[in-house]
Tab-separated table of C-alpha atoms in Angstrom:
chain	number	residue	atom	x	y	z
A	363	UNK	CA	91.871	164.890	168.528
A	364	UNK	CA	93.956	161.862	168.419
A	365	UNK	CA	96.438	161.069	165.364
A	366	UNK	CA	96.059	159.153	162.449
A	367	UNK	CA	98.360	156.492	164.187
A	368	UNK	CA	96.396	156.528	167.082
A	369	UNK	CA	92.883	156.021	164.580
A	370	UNK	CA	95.072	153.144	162.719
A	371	UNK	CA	95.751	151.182	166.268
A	372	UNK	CA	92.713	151.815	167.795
A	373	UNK	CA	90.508	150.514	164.262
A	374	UNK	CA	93.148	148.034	164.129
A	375	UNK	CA	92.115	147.123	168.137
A	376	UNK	CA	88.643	146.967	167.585
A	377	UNK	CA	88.698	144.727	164.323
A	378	UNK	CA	90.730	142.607	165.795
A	379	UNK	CA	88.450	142.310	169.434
A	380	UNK	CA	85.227	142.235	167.076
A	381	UNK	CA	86.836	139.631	164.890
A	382	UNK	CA	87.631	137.414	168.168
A	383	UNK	CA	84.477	137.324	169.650
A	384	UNK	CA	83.027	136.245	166.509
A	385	UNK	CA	85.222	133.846	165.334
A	386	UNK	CA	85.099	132.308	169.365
A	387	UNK	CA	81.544	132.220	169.171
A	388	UNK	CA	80.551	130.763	165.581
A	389	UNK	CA	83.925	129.846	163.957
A	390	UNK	CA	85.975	130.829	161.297
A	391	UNK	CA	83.958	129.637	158.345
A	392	UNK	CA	80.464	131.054	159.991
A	393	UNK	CA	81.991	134.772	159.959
A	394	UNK	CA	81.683	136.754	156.869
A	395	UNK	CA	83.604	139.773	156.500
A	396	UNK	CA	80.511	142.322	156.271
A	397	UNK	CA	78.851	140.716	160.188
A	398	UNK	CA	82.981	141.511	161.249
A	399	UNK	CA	82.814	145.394	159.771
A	400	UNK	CA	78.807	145.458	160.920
A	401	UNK	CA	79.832	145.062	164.420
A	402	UNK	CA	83.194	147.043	164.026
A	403	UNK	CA	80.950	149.911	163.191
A	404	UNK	CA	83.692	150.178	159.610
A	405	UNK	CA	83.602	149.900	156.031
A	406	UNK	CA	85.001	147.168	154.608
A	407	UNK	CA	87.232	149.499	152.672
A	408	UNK	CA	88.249	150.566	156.050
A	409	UNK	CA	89.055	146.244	156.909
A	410	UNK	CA	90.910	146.116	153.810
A	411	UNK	CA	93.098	149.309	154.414
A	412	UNK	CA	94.416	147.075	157.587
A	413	UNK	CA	94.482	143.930	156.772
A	414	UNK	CA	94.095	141.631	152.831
A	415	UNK	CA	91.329	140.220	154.205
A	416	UNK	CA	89.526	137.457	156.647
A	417	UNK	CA	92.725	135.256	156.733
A	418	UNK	CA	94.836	138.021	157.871
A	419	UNK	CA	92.444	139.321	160.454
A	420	UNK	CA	92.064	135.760	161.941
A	421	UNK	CA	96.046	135.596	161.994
A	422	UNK	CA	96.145	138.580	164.061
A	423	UNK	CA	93.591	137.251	166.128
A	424	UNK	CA	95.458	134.426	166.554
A	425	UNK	CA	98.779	136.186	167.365
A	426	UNK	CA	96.873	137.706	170.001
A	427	UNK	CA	95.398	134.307	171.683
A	428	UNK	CA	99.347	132.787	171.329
A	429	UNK	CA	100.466	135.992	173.200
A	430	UNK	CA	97.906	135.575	176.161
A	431	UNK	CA	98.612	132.376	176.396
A	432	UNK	CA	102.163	132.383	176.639
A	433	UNK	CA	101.568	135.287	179.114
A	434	UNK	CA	99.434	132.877	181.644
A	435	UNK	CA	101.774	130.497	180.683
A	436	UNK	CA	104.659	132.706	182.195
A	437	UNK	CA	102.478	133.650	185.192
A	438	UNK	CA	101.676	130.183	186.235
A	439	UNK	CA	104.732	130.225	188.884
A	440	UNK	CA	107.393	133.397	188.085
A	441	UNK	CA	108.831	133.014	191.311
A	442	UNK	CA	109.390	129.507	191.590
A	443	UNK	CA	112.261	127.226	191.036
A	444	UNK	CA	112.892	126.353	187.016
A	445	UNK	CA	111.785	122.818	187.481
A	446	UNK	CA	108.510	123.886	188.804
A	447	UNK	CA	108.023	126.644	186.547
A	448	UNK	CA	107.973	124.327	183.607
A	449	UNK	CA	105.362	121.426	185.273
A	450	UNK	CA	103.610	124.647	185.924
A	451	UNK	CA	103.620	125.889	182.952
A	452	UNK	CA	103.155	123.076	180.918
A	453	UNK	CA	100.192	122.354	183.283
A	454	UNK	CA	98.599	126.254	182.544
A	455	UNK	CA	99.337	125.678	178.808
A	456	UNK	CA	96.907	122.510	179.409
A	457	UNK	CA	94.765	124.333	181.501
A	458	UNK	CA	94.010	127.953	178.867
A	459	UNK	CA	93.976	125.688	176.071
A	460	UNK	CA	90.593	123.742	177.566
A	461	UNK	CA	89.210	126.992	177.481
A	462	UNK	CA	86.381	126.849	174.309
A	463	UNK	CA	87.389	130.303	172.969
A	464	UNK	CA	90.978	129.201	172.972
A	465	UNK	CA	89.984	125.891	171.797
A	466	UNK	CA	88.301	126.954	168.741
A	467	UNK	CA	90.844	129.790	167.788
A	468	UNK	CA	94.087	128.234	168.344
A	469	UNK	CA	93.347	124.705	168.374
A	470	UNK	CA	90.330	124.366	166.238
A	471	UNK	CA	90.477	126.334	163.026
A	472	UNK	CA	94.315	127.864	163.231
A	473	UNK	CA	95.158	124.641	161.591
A	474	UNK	CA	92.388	124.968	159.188
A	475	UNK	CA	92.535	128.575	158.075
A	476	UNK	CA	96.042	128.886	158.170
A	477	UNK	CA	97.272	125.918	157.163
A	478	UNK	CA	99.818	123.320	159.046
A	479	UNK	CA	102.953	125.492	158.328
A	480	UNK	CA	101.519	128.697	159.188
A	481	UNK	CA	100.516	127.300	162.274
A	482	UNK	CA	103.384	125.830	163.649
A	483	UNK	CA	105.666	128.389	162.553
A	484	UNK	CA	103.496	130.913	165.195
A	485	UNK	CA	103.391	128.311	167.833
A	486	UNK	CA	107.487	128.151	167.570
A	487	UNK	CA	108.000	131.710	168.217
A	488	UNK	CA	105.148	131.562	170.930
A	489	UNK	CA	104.996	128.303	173.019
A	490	UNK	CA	108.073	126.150	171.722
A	491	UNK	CA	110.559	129.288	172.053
A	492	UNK	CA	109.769	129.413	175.641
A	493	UNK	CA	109.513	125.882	176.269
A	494	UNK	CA	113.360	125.691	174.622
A	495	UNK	CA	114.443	128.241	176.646
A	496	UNK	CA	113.152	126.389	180.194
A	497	UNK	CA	114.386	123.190	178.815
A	498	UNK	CA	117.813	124.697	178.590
A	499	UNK	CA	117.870	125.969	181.802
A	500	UNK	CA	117.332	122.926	183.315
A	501	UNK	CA	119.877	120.846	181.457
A	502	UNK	CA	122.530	123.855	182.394
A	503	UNK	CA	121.548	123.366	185.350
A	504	UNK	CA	122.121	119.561	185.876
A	505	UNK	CA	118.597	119.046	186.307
A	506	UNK	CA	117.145	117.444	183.177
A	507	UNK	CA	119.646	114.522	181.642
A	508	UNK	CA	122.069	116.584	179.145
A	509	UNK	CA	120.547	116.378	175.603
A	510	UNK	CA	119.694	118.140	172.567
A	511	UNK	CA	117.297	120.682	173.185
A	512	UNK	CA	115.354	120.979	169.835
A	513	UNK	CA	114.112	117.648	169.450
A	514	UNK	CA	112.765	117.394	173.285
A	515	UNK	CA	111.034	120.718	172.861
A	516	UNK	CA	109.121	119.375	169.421
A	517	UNK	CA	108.101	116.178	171.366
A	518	UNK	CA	107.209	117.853	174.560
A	519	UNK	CA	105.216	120.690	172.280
A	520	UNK	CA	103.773	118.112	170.101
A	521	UNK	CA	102.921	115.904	172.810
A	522	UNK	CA	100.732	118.827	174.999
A	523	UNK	CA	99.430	120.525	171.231
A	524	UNK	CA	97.669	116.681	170.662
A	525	UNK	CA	96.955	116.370	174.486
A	526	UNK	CA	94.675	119.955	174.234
A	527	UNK	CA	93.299	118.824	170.688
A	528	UNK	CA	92.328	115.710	172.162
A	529	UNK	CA	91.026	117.465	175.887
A	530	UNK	CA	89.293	120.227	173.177
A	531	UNK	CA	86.281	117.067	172.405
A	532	UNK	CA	86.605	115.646	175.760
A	533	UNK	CA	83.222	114.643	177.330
A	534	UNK	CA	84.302	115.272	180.404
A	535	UNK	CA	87.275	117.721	180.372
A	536	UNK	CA	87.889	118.587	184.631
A	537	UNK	CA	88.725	114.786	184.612
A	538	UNK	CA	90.731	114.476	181.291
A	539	UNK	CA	92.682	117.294	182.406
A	540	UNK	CA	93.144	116.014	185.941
A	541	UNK	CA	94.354	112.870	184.042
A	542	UNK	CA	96.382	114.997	181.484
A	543	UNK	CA	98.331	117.070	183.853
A	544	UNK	CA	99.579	113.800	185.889
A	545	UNK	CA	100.413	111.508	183.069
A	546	UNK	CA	102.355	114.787	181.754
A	547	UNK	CA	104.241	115.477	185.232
A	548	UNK	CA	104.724	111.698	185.570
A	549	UNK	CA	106.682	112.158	181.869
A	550	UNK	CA	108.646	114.660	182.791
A	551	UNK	CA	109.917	113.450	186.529
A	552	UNK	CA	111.486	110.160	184.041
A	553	UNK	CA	113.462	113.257	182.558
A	554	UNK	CA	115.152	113.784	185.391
A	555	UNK	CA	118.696	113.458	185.874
């Protein structure tokens, strides 16, 4: 008979998956709580012993979508050299984020639900912390010109966060992101030192 912790992670689990798929599928706004407990197979009561409510459920959600993403992210070339871990990188970041689940998640309603703050604040800790950390390895390492760290990271996160809003309504997103990955590698080869 498993534990009461056990219960807790495992309802937790399977709110959170339910709430995904949902929320991937229809979006945010076209979710009500009672189709997320229907399909969780819980009470509500059970939802709000977990979580406050929708919001807090989507942030978790959302938490989880950063964390996979950083993780293919991180994947993209582990055994390569630090400069081509980061165009690779920066290129899988491009690549997930064209993905429509991803899209409408992260890209799509984080911003919405949880406001601009919110949302930044979890792409820091996520995407920008690692993207600091790679920049700073290179710049040790002679590689990038010596600079400030912080304010390259915000304009090299900011500048692939618009790039995947923008590839998110692209008509024709294999080609935008052909076009998006080169004009991105193409900026960061003029960082070079």
């Amino acid at each position: 008979m498993p534990t009461k912790a056990q219960q807790r992670e495992e309802t937790t689990r399977n709110l959170v998956a339910v709430a995904r798929e949902l929320f991937a599928a229809k979006g945010y706004g076209q979710v009500s709580l009672a189709e997320i407990v229907n399909a969780a197979g819980v009470s509500k009561g059970a939802l709000y012993h977990y979580f406050t409510g929708k919001d807090q459920l989507f942030r978790a959600v959302l938490e989880e979508v950063h964390a996979e993403v950083a993780a293919r992210v991180d994947k993209a070339a582990p055994d390569a050299d630090p400069w081509t871990q980061l165009v690779a990188g920066c290129t899988a970041f491009l690549t997930v984020t064209t993905e429509p689940e991803i899209q409408r998640i992260m890209l799509v309603d984080a911003p919405a639900v949880l406001g601009w703050e919110t949302w930044r604040e979890l792409d820091a800790t996520a995407s920008m912390r690692h993207l600091a950390e790679a920049l700073t390895r290179l710049i040790d390492d002679g590689v990038l010109v010596r600079q400030p760290v912080a304010p390259l990271a915000h304009l090299l996160s900011g500048a692939m966060n618009e790039a995947a809003a923008w590839l998110a309504g692209s008509a024709e997103p294999a080609r935008d992101l052909a076009d998006t990955v080169a004009a991105l590698t193409r900026m960061l080869e003029s960082m070079k030192a």
